[in-house]
PDB file of C-alpha atoms in Angstrom:
ATOM      1  CA  UNK A1190      96.296  48.792 191.432  1.00 42.00           C
ATOM      2  CA  UNK A1191      98.624  48.746 188.500  1.00 40.00           C
ATOM      3  CA  UNK A1192      97.177  49.733 185.183  1.00 40.00           C
ATOM      4  CA  UNK A1193      96.387  46.721 182.982  1.00 40.00           C
ATOM      5  CA  UNK A1194      97.795  46.700 179.508  1.00 38.00           C
ATOM      6  CA  UNK A1195      95.243  48.279 177.252  1.00 39.00           C
ATOM      7  CA  UNK A1196      93.961  46.000 174.462  1.00 38.00           C
ATOM      8  CA  UNK A1197      93.510  47.305 170.937  1.00 36.00           C
ATOM      9  CA  UNK A1198      90.222  49.092 170.376  1.00 35.00           C
ATOM     10  CA  UNK A1199      89.638  47.829 166.854  1.00 36.00           C
ATOM     11  CA  UNK A1200      90.934  49.008 163.522  1.00 38.00           C
ATOM     12  CA  UNK A1201      89.745  51.017 160.578  1.00 34.00           C
ATOM     13  CA  UNK A1202      88.231  47.946 158.975  1.00 35.00           C
ATOM     14  CA  UNK A1203      85.798  47.490 161.831  1.00 41.00           C
ATOM     15  CA  UNK A1204      82.272  48.569 161.009  1.00 37.00           C
ATOM     16  CA  UNK A1205      80.104  50.381 163.539  1.00 39.00           C
ATOM     17  CA  UNK A1206      77.826  47.375 163.738  1.00 40.00           C
ATOM     18  CA  UNK A1207      80.711  45.129 164.776  1.00 47.00           C
ATOM     19  CA  UNK A1208      81.751  47.315 167.682  1.00 53.00           C
ATOM     20  CA  UNK A1209      80.353  47.076 171.189  1.00 63.00           C
ATOM     21  CA  UNK A1210      77.915  49.916 172.011  1.00 73.00           C
ATOM     22  CA  UNK A1211      80.296  51.464 174.520  1.00 83.00           C
ATOM     23  CA  UNK A1212      83.460  51.119 172.475  1.00 90.00           C
ATOM     24  CA  UNK A1213      83.575  54.722 171.212  1.00 93.00           C
ATOM     25  CA  UNK A1214      83.581  55.824 174.862  1.00 96.00           C
ATOM     26  CA  UNK A1215      86.115  53.360 176.252  1.00 97.00           C
ATOM     27  CA  UNK A1216      89.353  54.627 174.745  1.00 97.00           C
ATOM     28  CA  UNK A1217      88.921  58.379 175.418  1.00 98.00           C
ATOM     29  CA  UNK A1218      87.691  57.858 178.989  1.00 98.00           C
ATOM     30  CA  UNK A1219      90.416  55.342 179.868  1.00 98.00           C
ATOM     31  CA  UNK A1220      93.109  57.490 178.230  1.00 98.00           C
ATOM     32  CA  UNK A1221      91.859  60.472 180.235  1.00 98.00           C
ATOM     33  CA  UNK A1222      91.975  58.377 183.415  1.00 98.00           C
ATOM     34  CA  UNK A1223      95.533  57.251 182.705  1.00 97.00           C
ATOM     35  CA  UNK A1224      96.566  60.907 182.637  1.00 97.00           C
ATOM     36  CA  UNK A1225      94.342  62.475 185.308  1.00 97.00           C
ATOM     37  CA  UNK A1226      93.500  59.794 187.890  1.00 97.00           C
ATOM     38  CA  UNK A1227      94.154  60.800 191.477  1.00 97.00           C
ATOM     39  CA  UNK A1228      96.888  58.930 193.332  1.00 97.00           C
ATOM     40  CA  UNK A1229      94.712  57.401 196.037  1.00 98.00           C
ATOM     41  CA  UNK A1230      96.080  54.802 198.474  1.00 97.00           C
ATOM     42  CA  UNK A1231      93.442  52.189 197.680  1.00 97.00           C
ATOM     43  CA  UNK A1232      94.471  52.296 194.012  1.00 96.00           C
ATOM     44  CA  UNK A1233      98.062  51.339 194.768  1.00 95.00           C
ATOM     45  CA  UNK A1234      99.156  47.696 194.393  1.00 93.00           C
ATOM     46  CA  UNK A1235     100.040  47.399 198.076  1.00 95.00           C
ATOM     47  CA  UNK A1236      96.453  48.162 199.100  1.00 96.00           C
ATOM     48  CA  UNK A1237      95.315  44.688 198.085  1.00 97.00           C
ATOM     49  CA  UNK A1238      91.740  43.505 198.151  1.00 98.00           C
ATOM     50  CA  UNK A1239      91.277  44.367 201.829  1.00 98.00           C
ATOM     51  CA  UNK A1240      92.371  47.954 201.237  1.00 98.00           C
ATOM     52  CA  UNK A1241      89.935  48.201 198.338  1.00 98.00           C
ATOM     53  CA  UNK A1242      87.112  46.801 200.465  1.00 98.00           C
ATOM     54  CA  UNK A1243      87.799  49.191 203.348  1.00 98.00           C
ATOM     55  CA  UNK A1244      87.823  52.139 200.949  1.00 98.00           C
ATOM     56  CA  UNK A1245      84.519  51.112 199.393  1.00 97.00           C
ATOM     57  CA  UNK A1246      82.817  50.952 202.790  1.00 97.00           C
ATOM     58  CA  UNK A1247      84.220  54.326 203.819  1.00 97.00           C
ATOM     59  CA  UNK A1248      83.508  56.124 200.549  1.00 96.00           C
ATOM     60  CA  UNK A1249      79.783  55.420 200.617  1.00 92.00           C
ATOM     61  CA  UNK A1250      78.185  58.868 201.007  1.00 89.00           C
ATOM     62  CA  UNK A1251      81.491  60.325 202.249  1.00 93.00           C
ATOM     63  CA  UNK A1252      83.956  62.439 200.215  1.00 93.00           C
ATOM     64  CA  UNK A1253      87.528  61.346 199.591  1.00 96.00           C
ATOM     65  CA  UNK A1254      89.141  64.138 201.641  1.00 95.00           C
ATOM     66  CA  UNK A1255      87.312  62.992 204.780  1.00 96.00           C
ATOM     67  CA  UNK A1256      88.050  59.325 204.154  1.00 97.00           C
ATOM     68  CA  UNK A1257      91.800  59.583 203.548  1.00 97.00           C
ATOM     69  CA  UNK A1258      93.058  60.127 207.136  1.00 96.00           C
ATOM     70  CA  UNK A1259      90.682  57.561 208.622  1.00 97.00           C
ATOM     71  CA  UNK A1260      91.558  55.027 205.924  1.00 98.00           C
ATOM     72  CA  UNK A1261      95.290  55.396 206.599  1.00 97.00           C
ATOM     73  CA  UNK A1262      94.809  54.964 210.348  1.00 97.00           C
ATOM     74  CA  UNK A1263      92.493  51.995 209.840  1.00 97.00           C
ATOM     75  CA  UNK A1264      94.899  50.082 207.579  1.00 97.00           C
ATOM     76  CA  UNK A1265      97.832  50.836 209.865  1.00 97.00           C
ATOM     77  CA  UNK A1266      95.929  49.340 212.785  1.00 98.00           C
ATOM     78  CA  UNK A1267      94.153  46.526 210.938  1.00 98.00           C
ATOM     79  CA  UNK A1268      96.193  45.606 207.844  1.00 98.00           C
ATOM     80  CA  UNK A1269      94.276  42.350 207.368  1.00 98.00           C
ATOM     81  CA  UNK A1270      90.667  41.296 207.973  1.00 98.00           C
ATOM     82  CA  UNK A1271      91.731  38.967 210.801  1.00 98.00           C
ATOM     83  CA  UNK A1272      93.261  41.909 212.677  1.00 98.00           C
ATOM     84  CA  UNK A1273      89.923  43.715 212.706  1.00 98.00           C
ATOM     85  CA  UNK A1274      87.963  40.542 213.409  1.00 98.00           C
ATOM     86  CA  UNK A1275      90.001  39.973 216.573  1.00 98.00           C
ATOM     87  CA  UNK A1276      88.799  43.275 218.040  1.00 97.00           C
ATOM     88  CA  UNK A1277      85.420  44.100 219.569  1.00 96.00           C
ATOM     89  CA  UNK A1278      82.981  45.681 217.112  1.00 97.00           C
ATOM     90  CA  UNK A1279      82.929  48.774 219.301  1.00 96.00           C
ATOM     91  CA  UNK A1280      86.560  49.407 218.380  1.00 97.00           C
ATOM     92  CA  UNK A1281      85.531  49.604 214.726  1.00 97.00           C
ATOM     93  CA  UNK A1282      82.884  52.174 215.668  1.00 96.00           C
ATOM     94  CA  UNK A1283      85.461  54.127 217.668  1.00 96.00           C
ATOM     95  CA  UNK A1284      87.990  54.140 214.832  1.00 96.00           C
ATOM     96  CA  UNK A1285      85.296  55.193 212.372  1.00 96.00           C
ATOM     97  CA  UNK A1286      85.406  58.610 213.993  1.00 92.00           C
ATOM     98  CA  UNK A1287      83.233  61.229 212.321  1.00 89.00           C
ATOM     99  CA  UNK A1288      82.897  59.635 208.895  1.00 92.00           C
ATOM    100  CA  UNK A1289      79.146  59.393 209.436  1.00 90.00           C
ATOM    101  CA  UNK A1290      76.717  56.509 208.964  1.00 93.00           C
ATOM    102  CA  UNK A1291      78.602  54.449 211.599  1.00 95.00           C
ATOM    103  CA  UNK A1292      76.624  51.282 210.897  1.00 95.00           C
ATOM    104  CA  UNK A1293      79.101  50.894 208.054  1.00 96.00           C
ATOM    105  CA  UNK A1294      81.781  50.268 210.679  1.00 97.00           C
ATOM    106  CA  UNK A1295      79.759  47.416 212.199  1.00 97.00           C
ATOM    107  CA  UNK A1296      79.131  45.944 208.752  1.00 97.00           C
ATOM    108  CA  UNK A1297      82.798  46.120 207.860  1.00 98.00           C
ATOM    109  CA  UNK A1298      83.666  44.420 211.142  1.00 98.00           C
ATOM    110  CA  UNK A1299      81.095  41.709 210.394  1.00 97.00           C
ATOM    111  CA  UNK A1300      82.572  41.208 206.917  1.00 98.00           C
ATOM    112  CA  UNK A1301      86.055  40.905 208.426  1.00 98.00           C
ATOM    113  CA  UNK A1302      84.833  38.214 210.833  1.00 98.00           C
ATOM    114  CA  UNK A1303      83.195  36.280 207.990  1.00 98.00           C
ATOM    115  CA  UNK A1304      86.294  36.578 205.785  1.00 98.00           C
ATOM    116  CA  UNK A1305      88.425  35.248 208.626  1.00 98.00           C
ATOM    117  CA  UNK A1306      86.079  32.367 209.414  1.00 98.00           C
ATOM    118  CA  UNK A1307      85.060  31.358 205.887  1.00 97.00           C
ATOM    119  CA  UNK A1308      87.975  32.334 203.670  1.00 98.00           C
ATOM    120  CA  UNK A1309      91.107  31.966 205.767  1.00 97.00           C
ATOM    121  CA  UNK A1310      91.469  35.713 206.178  1.00 97.00           C
ATOM    122  CA  UNK A1311      91.685  36.523 202.472  1.00 98.00           C
ATOM    123  CA  UNK A1312      89.068  38.660 200.758  1.00 98.00           C
ATOM    124  CA  UNK A1313      87.428  36.283 198.260  1.00 98.00           C
ATOM    125  CA  UNK A1314      87.737  36.998 194.549  1.00 97.00           C
ATOM    126  CA  UNK A1315      84.494  35.263 193.624  1.00 97.00           C
ATOM    127  CA  UNK A1316      81.641  37.718 193.150  1.00 97.00           C
ATOM    128  CA  UNK A1317      79.043  35.393 194.694  1.00 97.00           C
ATOM    129  CA  UNK A1318      81.231  34.842 197.764  1.00 98.00           C
ATOM    130  CA  UNK A1319      81.711  38.573 198.137  1.00 98.00           C
ATOM    131  CA  UNK A1320      77.971  39.125 197.875  1.00 97.00           C
ATOM    132  CA  UNK A1321      77.407  36.516 200.607  1.00 97.00           C
ATOM    133  CA  UNK A1322      79.479  38.466 203.128  1.00 97.00           C
ATOM    134  CA  UNK A1323      77.487  40.454 205.713  1.00 93.00           C
ATOM    135  CA  UNK A1324      77.138  44.106 204.841  1.00 91.00           C
ATOM    136  CA  UNK A1325      78.118  43.585 201.191  1.00 96.00           C
ATOM    137  CA  UNK A1326      75.601  44.625 198.562  1.00 95.00           C
ATOM    138  CA  UNK A1327      75.672  44.390 194.790  1.00 95.00           C
ATOM    139  CA  UNK A1328      77.652  47.575 194.331  1.00 96.00           C
ATOM    140  CA  UNK A1329      80.391  46.734 196.860  1.00 97.00           C
ATOM    141  CA  UNK A1330      80.759  43.162 195.596  1.00 98.00           C
ATOM    142  CA  UNK A1331      81.134  44.397 192.023  1.00 97.00           C
ATOM    143  CA  UNK A1332      83.552  47.154 193.052  1.00 98.00           C
ATOM    144  CA  UNK A1333      85.852  44.847 195.016  1.00 98.00           C
ATOM    145  CA  UNK A1334      85.822  42.178 192.299  1.00 98.00           C
ATOM    146  CA  UNK A1335      86.557  44.814 189.681  1.00 98.00           C
ATOM    147  CA  UNK A1336      89.085  47.063 191.397  1.00 98.00           C
ATOM    148  CA  UNK A1337      90.913  44.416 193.419  1.00 98.00           C
ATOM    149  CA  UNK A1338      90.773  41.471 191.032  1.00 98.00           C
ATOM    150  CA  UNK A1339      90.288  43.132 187.602  1.00 97.00           C
ATOM    151  CA  UNK A1340      87.091  41.255 186.861  1.00 98.00           C
ATOM    152  CA  UNK A1341      84.340  42.270 184.459  1.00 97.00           C
ATOM    153  CA  UNK A1342      81.424  43.736 186.413  1.00 97.00           C
ATOM    154  CA  UNK A1343      79.160  46.751 186.082  1.00 97.00           C
ATOM    155  CA  UNK A1344      80.110  49.076 188.960  1.00 97.00           C
ATOM    156  CA  UNK A1345      77.331  51.597 189.415  1.00 96.00           C
ATOM    157  CA  UNK A1346      77.920  54.305 191.975  1.00 95.00           C
ATOM    158  CA  UNK A1347      76.364  57.773 191.865  1.00 95.00           C
ATOM    159  CA  UNK A1348      79.181  59.201 189.750  1.00 96.00           C
ATOM    160  CA  UNK A1349      79.020  56.448 187.129  1.00 97.00           C
ATOM    161  CA  UNK A1350      75.236  56.644 186.958  1.00 97.00           C
ATOM    162  CA  UNK A1351      75.427  60.383 186.334  1.00 97.00           C
ATOM    163  CA  UNK A1352      78.021  59.981 183.557  1.00 98.00           C
ATOM    164  CA  UNK A1353      75.905  57.339 181.832  1.00 97.00           C
ATOM    165  CA  UNK A1354      72.715  59.365 182.259  1.00 97.00           C
ATOM    166  CA  UNK A1355      74.257  62.376 180.569  1.00 97.00           C
ATOM    167  CA  UNK A1356      76.552  60.816 177.994  1.00 97.00           C
ATOM    168  CA  UNK A1357      74.250  58.011 176.837  1.00 97.00           C
ATOM    169  CA  UNK A1358      70.636  58.675 177.778  1.00 96.00           C
ATOM    170  CA  UNK A1359      70.744  62.467 177.521  1.00 96.00           C
ATOM    171  CA  UNK A1360      69.354  63.302 180.953  1.00 96.00           C
ATOM    172  CA  UNK A1361      70.940  65.608 183.527  1.00 96.00           C
ATOM    173  CA  UNK A1362      70.584  63.239 186.472  1.00 95.00           C
ATOM    174  CA  UNK A1363      69.917  59.528 186.935  1.00 94.00           C
ATOM    175  CA  UNK A1364      66.855  58.315 188.893  1.00 92.00           C
ATOM    176  CA  UNK A1365      67.003  58.627 192.675  1.00 90.00           C
ATOM    177  CA  UNK A1366      67.442  54.847 193.006  1.00 91.00           C
ATOM    178  CA  UNK A1367      69.293  52.542 190.627  1.00 93.00           C
ATOM    179  CA  UNK A1368      66.917  50.978 188.111  1.00 95.00           C
ATOM    180  CA  UNK A1369      66.977  47.748 186.127  1.00 96.00           C
ATOM    181  CA  UNK A1370      67.341  49.834 182.966  1.00 96.00           C
ATOM    182  CA  UNK A1371      70.512  51.447 184.339  1.00 97.00           C
ATOM    183  CA  UNK A1372      71.963  48.045 185.163  1.00 96.00           C
ATOM    184  CA  UNK A1373      71.214  46.789 181.662  1.00 97.00           C
ATOM    185  CA  UNK A1374      72.831  49.869 180.148  1.00 97.00           C
ATOM    186  CA  UNK A1375      75.935  49.494 182.325  1.00 97.00           C
ATOM    187  CA  UNK A1376      76.323  45.855 181.273  1.00 96.00           C
ATOM    188  CA  UNK A1377      75.878  46.829 177.622  1.00 96.00           C
ATOM    189  CA  UNK A1378      78.648  49.430 177.914  1.00 97.00           C
ATOM    190  CA  UNK A1379      81.168  47.057 179.511  1.00 97.00           C
ATOM    191  CA  UNK A1380      84.293  46.273 177.473  1.00 96.00           C
ATOM    192  CA  UNK A1381      84.576  42.565 176.684  1.00 96.00           C
ATOM    193  CA  UNK A1382      88.121  42.269 178.035  1.00 96.00           C
ATOM    194  CA  UNK A1383      88.032  41.902 181.837  1.00 97.00           C
ATOM    195  CA  UNK A1384      91.060  44.072 182.724  1.00 97.00           C
ATOM    196  CA  UNK A1385      89.825  46.783 180.371  1.00 97.00           C
ATOM    197  CA  UNK A1386      86.345  46.526 181.902  1.00 97.00           C
ATOM    198  CA  UNK A1387      87.878  47.040 185.358  1.00 97.00           C
ATOM    199  CA  UNK A1388      89.799  50.045 184.086  1.00 98.00           C
ATOM    200  CA  UNK A1389      86.628  51.410 182.465  1.00 98.00           C
ATOM    201  CA  UNK A1390      84.764  51.088 185.776  1.00 97.00           C
ATOM    202  CA  UNK A1391      87.414  53.094 187.616  1.00 98.00           C
ATOM    203  CA  UNK A1392      87.768  55.637 184.797  1.00 98.00           C
ATOM    204  CA  UNK A1393      84.055  56.369 184.403  1.00 98.00           C
ATOM    205  CA  UNK A1394      83.767  56.736 188.182  1.00 97.00           C
ATOM    206  CA  UNK A1395      86.652  59.207 188.276  1.00 98.00           C
ATOM    207  CA  UNK A1396      85.189  61.159 185.373  1.00 98.00           C
ATOM    208  CA  UNK A1397      81.987  61.650 187.353  1.00 97.00           C
ATOM    209  CA  UNK A1398      83.894  62.624 190.478  1.00 97.00           C
ATOM    210  CA  UNK A1399      86.203  65.184 188.859  1.00 97.00           C
ATOM    211  CA  UNK A1400      84.605  66.441 185.633  1.00 98.00           C
ATOM    212  CA  UNK A1401      80.976  65.410 185.153  1.00 97.00           C
ATOM    213  CA  UNK A1402      79.974  66.498 188.640  1.00 96.00           C
ATOM    214  CA  UNK A1403      76.464  66.997 189.940  1.00 93.00           C
ATOM    215  CA  UNK A1404      76.550  70.800 190.187  1.00 90.00           C
ATOM    216  CA  UNK A1405      79.435  72.065 188.060  1.00 90.00           C
ATOM    217  CA  UNK A1406      80.085  69.881 185.053  1.00 94.00           C
ATOM    218  CA  UNK A1407      83.242  70.866 183.143  1.00 96.00           C
ATOM    219  CA  UNK A1408      82.383  69.911 179.588  1.00 97.00           C
ATOM    220  CA  UNK A1409      85.471  71.676 178.255  1.00 97.00           C
ATOM    221  CA  UNK A1410      87.622  69.152 180.113  1.00 97.00           C
ATOM    222  CA  UNK A1411      85.523  66.093 179.316  1.00 98.00           C
ATOM    223  CA  UNK A1412      87.075  63.538 176.933  1.00 98.00           C
ATOM    224  CA  UNK A1413      83.660  62.513 175.588  1.00 98.00           C
ATOM    225  CA  UNK A1414      81.971  65.919 175.386  1.00 97.00           C
ATOM    226  CA  UNK A1415      81.657  65.596 171.616  1.00 96.00           C
ATOM    227  CA  UNK A1416      79.629  62.400 172.074  1.00 95.00           C
ATOM    228  CA  UNK A1417      77.594  63.409 175.138  1.00 97.00           C
ATOM    229  CA  UNK A1418      73.875  63.080 174.416  1.00 97.00           C
ATOM    230  CA  UNK A1419      72.910  65.566 177.120  1.00 97.00           C
ATOM    231  CA  UNK A1420      75.297  68.264 175.886  1.00 97.00           C
ATOM    232  CA  UNK A1421      74.317  67.694 172.255  1.00 97.00           C
ATOM    233  CA  UNK A1422      70.657  68.091 173.240  1.00 96.00           C
ATOM    234  CA  UNK A1423      71.381  71.502 174.747  1.00 96.00           C
ATOM    235  CA  UNK A1424      71.612  70.302 178.343  1.00 96.00           C
ATOM    236  CA  UNK A1425      67.876  70.010 179.030  1.00 95.00           C
ATOM    237  CA  UNK A1426      66.976  70.668 182.651  1.00 91.00           C
ATOM    238  CA  UNK A1427      66.094  67.844 185.005  1.00 86.00           C
ATOM    239  CA  UNK A1428      62.397  66.967 184.821  1.00 84.00           C
ATOM    240  CA  UNK A1429      62.165  64.304 187.507  1.00 76.00           C
ATOM    241  CA  UNK A1430      61.419  64.644 191.238  1.00 75.00           C
ATOM    242  CA  UNK A1431      63.209  67.549 192.979  1.00 72.00           C
ATOM    243  CA  UNK A1432      66.697  66.681 194.136  1.00 68.00           C
ATOM    244  CA  UNK A1433      66.985  67.814 197.733  1.00 68.00           C
ATOM    245  CA  UNK A1434      70.244  67.979 199.606  1.00 66.00           C
ATOM    246  CA  UNK A1435      70.451  66.147 202.896  1.00 68.00           C
ATOM    247  CA  UNK A1436      70.124  68.317 205.985  1.00 78.00           C
ATOM    248  CA  UNK A1437      72.079  67.586 209.143  1.00 80.00           C
ATOM    249  CA  UNK A1438      71.698  70.358 211.721  1.00 84.00           C
ATOM    250  CA  UNK A1439      69.002  69.549 214.241  1.00 88.00           C
ATOM    251  CA  UNK A1440      68.295  66.070 212.880  1.00 91.00           C
ATOM    252  CA  UNK A1441      68.410  62.758 214.714  1.00 93.00           C
ATOM    253  CA  UNK A1442      71.610  62.057 212.768  1.00 92.00           C
ATOM    254  CA  UNK A1443      73.279  64.993 214.484  1.00 94.00           C
ATOM    255  CA  UNK A1444      72.069  63.839 217.899  1.00 95.00           C
ATOM    256  CA  UNK A1445      73.301  60.308 217.238  1.00 95.00           C
ATOM    257  CA  UNK A1446      76.681  61.713 216.265  1.00 95.00           C
ATOM    258  CA  UNK A1447      76.899  63.722 219.479  1.00 96.00           C
ATOM    259  CA  UNK A1448      76.030  60.696 221.602  1.00 96.00           C
ATOM    260  CA  UNK A1449      78.499  58.438 219.805  1.00 96.00           C
ATOM    261  CA  UNK A1450      81.242  61.037 220.187  1.00 95.00           C
ATOM    262  CA  UNK A1451      80.883  60.839 223.978  1.00 96.00           C
ATOM    263  CA  UNK A1452      81.175  57.050 223.919  1.00 96.00           C
ATOM    264  CA  UNK A1453      84.119  57.023 221.504  1.00 94.00           C
ATOM    265  CA  UNK A1454      86.085  59.403 223.693  1.00 94.00           C
ATOM    266  CA  UNK A1455      85.237  57.656 226.976  1.00 93.00           C
ATOM    267  CA  UNK A1456      86.956  54.292 226.330  1.00 82.00           C
ATOM    268  CA  UNK A1457      84.559  52.707 228.774  1.00 86.00           C
ATOM    269  CA  UNK A1458      81.000  52.837 230.033  1.00 96.00           C
ATOM    270  CA  UNK A1459      79.442  56.243 230.613  1.00 96.00           C
ATOM    271  CA  UNK A1460      76.430  57.229 232.719  1.00 97.00           C
ATOM    272  CA  UNK A1461      73.179  58.502 231.273  1.00 94.00           C
ATOM    273  CA  UNK A1462      73.943  61.964 232.645  1.00 95.00           C
ATOM    274  CA  UNK A1463      77.016  62.289 230.425  1.00 96.00           C
ATOM    275  CA  UNK A1464      74.868  61.614 227.374  1.00 96.00           C
ATOM    276  CA  UNK A1465      72.106  63.945 228.522  1.00 95.00           C
ATOM    277  CA  UNK A1466      74.502  66.897 228.503  1.00 95.00           C
ATOM    278  CA  UNK A1467      75.184  66.776 224.754  1.00 95.00           C
ATOM    279  CA  UNK A1468      71.615  67.507 223.566  1.00 95.00           C
ATOM    280  CA  UNK A1469      69.032  69.724 225.196  1.00 92.00           C
ATOM    281  CA  UNK A1470      65.812  68.180 223.848  1.00 95.00           C
ATOM    282  CA  UNK A1471      65.011  65.048 225.903  1.00 95.00           C
ATOM    283  CA  UNK A1472      62.507  63.376 223.558  1.00 97.00           C
ATOM    284  CA  UNK A1473      64.764  63.610 220.513  1.00 96.00           C
ATOM    285  CA  UNK A1474      67.787  62.602 222.584  1.00 96.00           C
ATOM    286  CA  UNK A1475      66.004  59.507 223.893  1.00 96.00           C
ATOM    287  CA  UNK A1476      64.822  58.593 220.404  1.00 97.00           C
ATOM    288  CA  UNK A1477      68.357  58.907 219.029  1.00 96.00           C
ATOM    289  CA  UNK A1478      69.822  56.810 221.835  1.00 96.00           C
ATOM    290  CA  UNK A1479      67.166  54.134 221.397  1.00 96.00           C
ATOM    291  CA  UNK A1480      67.999  54.051 217.693  1.00 96.00           C
ATOM    292  CA  UNK A1481      71.701  53.597 218.401  1.00 96.00           C
ATOM    293  CA  UNK A1482      70.918  50.702 220.742  1.00 97.00           C
ATOM    294  CA  UNK A1483      68.576  49.121 218.177  1.00 96.00           C
ATOM    295  CA  UNK A1484      71.270  49.426 215.489  1.00 96.00           C
ATOM    296  CA  UNK A1485      73.827  47.668 217.677  1.00 96.00           C
ATOM    297  CA  UNK A1486      76.043  50.746 217.904  1.00 96.00           C
ATOM    298  CA  UNK A1487      75.524  51.275 221.647  1.00 96.00           C
ATOM    299  CA  UNK A1488      75.266  48.648 224.372  1.00 96.00           C
ATOM    300  CA  UNK A1489      73.160  49.453 227.475  1.00 97.00           C
ATOM    301  CA  UNK A1490      74.440  48.145 230.802  1.00 96.00           C
ATOM    302  CA  UNK A1491      72.836  47.838 234.259  1.00 96.00           C
ATOM    303  CA  UNK A1492      72.797  50.973 236.330  1.00 94.00           C
ATOM    304  CA  UNK A1493      72.022  53.334 233.476  1.00 94.00           C
ATOM    305  CA  UNK A1494      75.443  52.953 231.826  1.00 97.00           C
ATOM    306  CA  UNK A1495      76.214  52.774 228.119  1.00 97.00           C
ATOM    307  CA  UNK A1496      79.237  51.742 226.072  1.00 96.00           C
ATOM    308  CA  UNK A1497      80.274  50.847 222.542  1.00 96.00           C
ATOM    309  CA  UNK A1498      79.428  47.222 221.655  1.00 96.00           C
ATOM    310  CA  UNK A1499      81.817  44.527 222.849  1.00 92.00           C
ATOM    311  CA  UNK A1500      80.344  41.566 220.974  1.00 80.00           C
TER     312      UNK A1500
END
């Protein structure tokens, strides 16, 4: 996306009471973003709304460095929603590769079908229409409307929530799940001007990703360190529930990944025996396979064969 022209942020005659609550944060964070933002393909004008949507699906719980090669391949193969919609959903699962949480691939395929059928193949700009697409939640609808169409929405991902928790509420981490209070705060902090609000959403997200990180915050590089409530309070330690990292080795997620890898590489139906070889524990293996079938990621066929979904 091209950077919108920045509106004036007030003048010396403005009193503190006349300014929006977030205004002291807007200019330094956006100016920092203008200088330090990463050159990511979904931020370029040619990405369009579809490129933004694909990136938002892929970036959920997955770091940028893992998303980049898959994103490039995906957009080269399916440059428009109709291109993806014309393929079997199993092809979306195959192309998803090892990004993890492969149900996202099915949801993105379902959204592409709905966009093609309901909106003539163009990602809708209307927030309510975005929210009505299958697989699109509040965050993704707000992100696409904001980043693709420069609309005024509160975009609350983990990085933004952490920045707001520290800078405004003075806590090290936000709650485990997004709360109504966080949504109210995010709306309160939004700039009134829509293009500036969209820029603020991207800038605060980038600040959380690069500077105000979960484990190694770099306050010396932060453009709002002087205003940060958490830093000014002496960085009090987190007092909420323990924050546990997600494990992977030995979990059903790992087994599911092994099974899906066999099916992605096969380009056709495979026998049960081929799946049995990838995990030694039969009960866990069967549970993982049953889960993949229940999630629509694997299609069972007569004769003990399995394949990626075709419809």
